[in-house]
mmCIF file of C-alpha atoms in Angstrom:
data_model
loop_
_atom_site.group_PDB
_atom_site.id
_atom_site.type_symbol
_atom_site.label_atom_id
_atom_site.label_comp_id
_atom_site.label_asym_id
_atom_site.label_seq_id
_atom_site.Cartn_x
_atom_site.Cartn_y
_atom_site.Cartn_z
ATOM 1 C CA MET F 1 -0.026 -0.011 0.193
ATOM 2 C CA THR F 2 1.065 3.484 -0.769
ATOM 3 C CA ASP F 3 -1.490 5.371 1.309
ATOM 4 C CA TYR F 4 -3.305 4.555 4.454
ATOM 5 C CA SER F 5 -6.877 5.778 5.904
ATOM 6 C CA LEU F 6 -7.311 6.242 9.514
ATOM 7 C CA ALA F 7 -9.155 2.708 9.696
ATOM 8 C CA ASP F 8 -5.979 1.531 7.984
ATOM 9 C CA LEU F 9 -3.699 2.771 10.725
ATOM 10 C CA THR F 10 -5.909 1.552 13.527
ATOM 11 C CA LYS F 11 -5.807 -1.830 12.042
ATOM 12 C CA ILE F 12 -2.155 -1.659 11.793
ATOM 13 C CA THR F 13 -1.134 -0.026 14.840
ATOM 14 C CA ASP F 14 -3.501 -2.392 16.754
ATOM 15 C CA SER F 15 -4.367 0.752 18.271
ATOM 16 C CA LYS F 16 -7.697 2.483 19.358
ATOM 17 C CA ARG F 17 -9.647 4.576 16.767
ATOM 18 C CA ARG F 18 -9.720 7.475 18.787
ATOM 19 C CA SER F 19 -6.089 7.508 19.890
ATOM 20 C CA VAL F 20 -5.018 7.570 15.626
ATOM 21 C CA GLN F 21 -7.398 10.435 15.693
ATOM 22 C CA LEU F 22 -5.683 12.357 18.486
ATOM 23 C CA TRP F 23 -2.234 11.570 17.221
ATOM 24 C CA ALA F 24 -3.318 12.916 13.564
ATOM 25 C CA GLU F 25 -5.340 16.223 15.140
ATOM 26 C CA ALA F 26 -2.251 16.718 17.669
ATOM 27 C CA GLY F 27 0.335 16.688 14.510
ATOM 28 C CA VAL F 28 2.024 13.409 15.550
ATOM 29 C CA ILE F 29 1.230 11.596 12.376
ATOM 30 C CA HIS F 30 0.616 14.085 9.350
ATOM 31 C CA ALA F 31 -2.625 13.472 6.748
ATOM 32 C CA ASP F 32 -1.769 14.372 3.162
ATOM 33 C CA VAL F 33 -2.288 17.739 2.440
ATOM 34 C CA GLU F 34 -5.000 17.373 0.064
ATOM 35 C CA THR F 35 -7.055 15.355 2.619
ATOM 36 C CA GLU F 36 -6.177 17.449 6.014
ATOM 37 C CA ARG F 37 -9.212 19.382 6.885
ATOM 38 C CA ALA F 38 -10.605 19.159 3.226
ATOM 39 C CA GLY F 39 -14.147 19.072 4.605
ATOM 40 C CA THR F 40 -17.191 16.740 4.840
ATOM 41 C CA GLY F 41 -16.799 13.571 3.112
ATOM 42 C CA VAL F 42 -13.388 13.516 2.656
ATOM 43 C CA HIS F 43 -11.366 11.361 4.737
ATOM 44 C CA ARG F 44 -7.680 11.655 5.908
ATOM 45 C CA ARG F 45 -5.377 9.528 4.038
ATOM 46 C CA PHE F 46 -1.624 8.954 5.177
ATOM 47 C CA SER F 47 1.505 8.033 3.283
ATOM 48 C CA ARG F 48 3.417 5.197 3.748
ATOM 49 C CA ASN F 49 6.338 6.952 5.890
ATOM 50 C CA GLU F 50 3.627 8.194 8.120
ATOM 51 C CA ALA F 51 2.466 4.779 8.377
ATOM 52 C CA ILE F 52 5.825 3.913 9.668
ATOM 53 C CA ILE F 53 5.846 6.587 12.244
ATOM 54 C CA ALA F 54 2.378 5.279 13.455
ATOM 55 C CA VAL F 55 3.527 2.176 14.137
ATOM 56 C CA LEU F 56 6.453 3.391 15.662
ATOM 57 C CA ILE F 57 4.580 5.744 17.908
ATOM 58 C CA ALA F 58 1.863 3.286 18.963
ATOM 59 C CA ARG F 59 4.452 1.279 20.268
ATOM 60 C CA ARG F 60 6.184 4.298 22.383
ATOM 61 C CA ALA F 61 2.072 5.455 23.433
ATOM 62 C CA GLU F 62 1.899 2.307 24.849
ATOM 63 C CA LEU F 63 4.215 3.365 27.887
ATOM 64 C CA ARG F 64 1.761 6.292 28.275
ATOM 65 C CA ILE F 65 4.263 9.162 27.095
ATOM 66 C CA SER F 66 2.542 12.514 26.614
ATOM 67 C CA ILE F 67 1.104 13.736 23.377
ATOM 68 C CA GLY F 68 3.989 16.217 23.081
ATOM 69 C CA MET F 69 6.571 13.735 23.831
ATOM 70 C CA LEU F 70 4.951 11.651 21.030
ATOM 71 C CA LYS F 71 4.902 14.463 18.547
ATOM 72 C CA MET F 72 8.706 15.020 19.494
ATOM 73 C CA LEU F 73 9.353 11.648 18.689
ATOM 74 C CA ALA F 74 7.601 11.403 15.375
ATOM 75 C CA ASP F 75 9.422 14.103 14.202
ATOM 76 C CA HIS F 76 12.833 12.566 15.340
ATOM 77 C CA TYR F 77 11.615 9.474 13.455
ATOM 78 C CA ARG F 78 10.997 11.041 10.342
ATOM 79 C CA THR F 79 14.744 12.726 10.278
ATOM 80 C CA LEU F 80 15.739 9.156 10.883
ATOM 81 C CA MET F 81 13.962 7.702 8.019
ATOM 82 C CA GLN F 82 15.428 10.492 5.824
ATOM 83 C CA ARG F 83 18.810 9.400 6.666
ATOM 84 C CA PHE F 84 18.255 5.640 7.253
ATOM 85 C CA ASP F 85 15.965 4.644 4.818
ATOM 86 C CA VAL F 86 17.308 1.680 3.578
ATOM 87 C CA ILE F 87 17.375 -0.027 7.153
ATOM 88 C CA PHE F 88 13.521 0.715 7.556
ATOM 89 C CA GLU F 89 12.929 -0.343 3.985
ATOM 90 C CA GLU F 90 14.912 -3.971 4.594
ATOM 91 C CA CYS F 91 12.968 -4.536 7.921
ATOM 92 C CA ILE F 92 9.911 -3.960 6.253
ATOM 93 C CA ALA F 93 10.918 -6.238 3.398
ATOM 94 C CA GLY F 94 12.055 -8.941 6.066
ATOM 95 C CA ARG F 95 15.325 -9.004 4.579
ATOM 96 C CA MET F 96 17.130 -7.524 7.848
ATOM 97 C CA THR F 97 16.722 -7.944 11.424
ATOM 98 C CA ALA F 98 17.932 -4.422 13.291
ATOM 99 C CA TYR F 99 17.296 -3.069 16.400
ATOM 100 C CA MET F 100 16.490 0.791 17.389
ATOM 101 C CA ALA F 101 17.198 2.164 20.798
ATOM 102 C CA SER F 102 15.951 5.538 21.564
ATOM 103 C CA TYR F 103 17.127 7.593 24.406
ATOM 104 C CA ALA F 104 16.335 11.106 25.363
ATOM 105 C CA ASP F 105 18.752 13.316 26.898
ATOM 106 C CA VAL F 106 18.323 14.146 30.632
ATOM 107 C CA GLY F 107 15.646 17.134 29.978
ATOM 108 C CA TYR F 108 13.806 15.224 27.487
ATOM 109 C CA LYS F 109 14.617 18.061 25.073
ATOM 110 C CA ALA F 110 16.313 15.986 22.271
ATOM 111 C CA PHE F 111 16.205 12.277 21.343
ATOM 112 C CA SER F 112 19.533 9.789 20.207
ATOM 113 C CA THR F 113 18.764 6.821 18.215
ATOM 114 C CA THR F 114 21.267 4.085 17.537
ATOM 115 C CA PHE F 115 20.607 1.224 15.137
ATOM 116 C CA HIS F 116 21.774 -2.552 15.214
ATOM 117 C CA ALA F 117 21.851 -4.642 12.196
ATOM 118 C CA VAL F 118 22.080 -8.297 13.207
ATOM 119 C CA ASP F 119 24.892 -9.706 10.673
ATOM 120 C CA PRO F 120 23.641 -13.273 9.257
ATOM 121 C CA SER F 121 27.246 -14.091 8.248
ATOM 122 C CA ILE F 122 28.704 -14.707 11.848
ATOM 123 C CA SER F 123 27.723 -17.196 14.088
ATOM 124 C CA PRO F 124 24.638 -17.002 16.367
ATOM 125 C CA GLU F 125 26.977 -16.662 19.367
ATOM 126 C CA LYS F 126 29.098 -13.653 18.236
ATOM 127 C CA GLN F 127 25.268 -12.345 17.084
ATOM 128 C CA MET F 128 24.316 -12.693 20.634
ATOM 129 C CA GLN F 129 27.447 -11.026 21.941
ATOM 130 C CA ALA F 130 27.082 -7.978 19.368
ATOM 131 C CA LEU F 131 23.444 -7.655 20.514
ATOM 132 C CA GLY F 132 24.373 -7.708 24.149
ATOM 133 C CA ALA F 133 26.894 -4.936 23.601
ATOM 134 C CA PHE F 134 24.580 -2.739 21.726
ATOM 135 C CA LEU F 135 22.051 -3.517 24.236
ATOM 136 C CA GLN F 136 24.195 -2.521 27.112
ATOM 137 C CA LYS F 137 25.696 0.705 25.427
ATOM 138 C CA ALA F 138 21.886 1.933 24.840
ATOM 139 C CA THR F 139 20.848 1.033 28.058
ATOM 140 C CA ASP F 140 23.858 3.078 30.026
ATOM 141 C CA GLN F 141 22.410 6.410 28.379
ATOM 142 C CA ALA F 142 20.757 8.818 30.771
ATOM 143 C CA GLY F 143 16.846 9.795 30.500
ATOM 144 C CA GLY F 144 16.132 6.189 29.758
ATOM 145 C CA CYS F 145 16.118 4.005 26.622
ATOM 146 C CA HIS F 146 13.602 2.323 24.652
ATOM 147 C CA VAL F 147 14.555 -0.719 22.032
ATOM 148 C CA MET F 148 12.575 -1.852 19.308
ATOM 149 C CA ARG F 149 13.191 -4.681 17.124
ATOM 150 C CA LEU F 150 12.392 -2.867 13.775
ATOM 151 C CA ASP F 151 12.046 -6.187 11.330
ATOM 152 C CA ARG F 152 9.004 -7.379 14.234
ATOM 153 C CA TYR F 153 7.169 -4.056 14.666
ATOM 154 C CA LEU F 154 7.504 -3.211 10.868
ATOM 155 C CA ALA F 155 6.309 -6.542 9.386
ATOM 156 C CA VAL F 156 2.342 -5.090 9.542
ATOM 157 C CA LEU F 157 3.368 -2.893 6.726
ATOM 158 C CA ARG F 158 4.898 -5.987 4.233
#
C-alpha cells in the first residue's frame, strides 16, 4: 500500500481509533495535505512513511508517553527515516533484522537513536554478543532508553 486511511492505521498499529485520531489532530502523524481538513466527506489519507511513524509511535504510546513527547519522537523518527531509509525498507521487507534504541537526554529536550543490524554471516553466539553489547551501551544512556526490533514491528506493513 502507498496510502492509508485512519481505519488502516488503527488496524496496523493495533490502537484505538480515538488514539490514532488524536495523533492526527495533534500533529503526531501528518495526513496528506489534500485530505487534511478538506471538509465533510473527505477522509484523511496518510503516506506510507506516516504509517511507519504510526507503528513506531503506537509502541511508545503504550508506555503512556505524553502527546507532546510523541510529537517530538515522531519528528525525530521522520529525520531518521530520511537518513536511514534503507534500514527501514529492508526491515519492512523482512530482509534485515535490526534493533533501534532511542533515548532522551536528561531534560527530554532531544533524542538520540542508534541502530544495530544483525549480521547473518557470523555465528549465533557472536550475534548475541554483539546484540548484548549494543543493548548494554543503549541502556547506559541517561534519561531512559527504548529498544525496538524494527523488523518485527514493521512487518505489519509488508
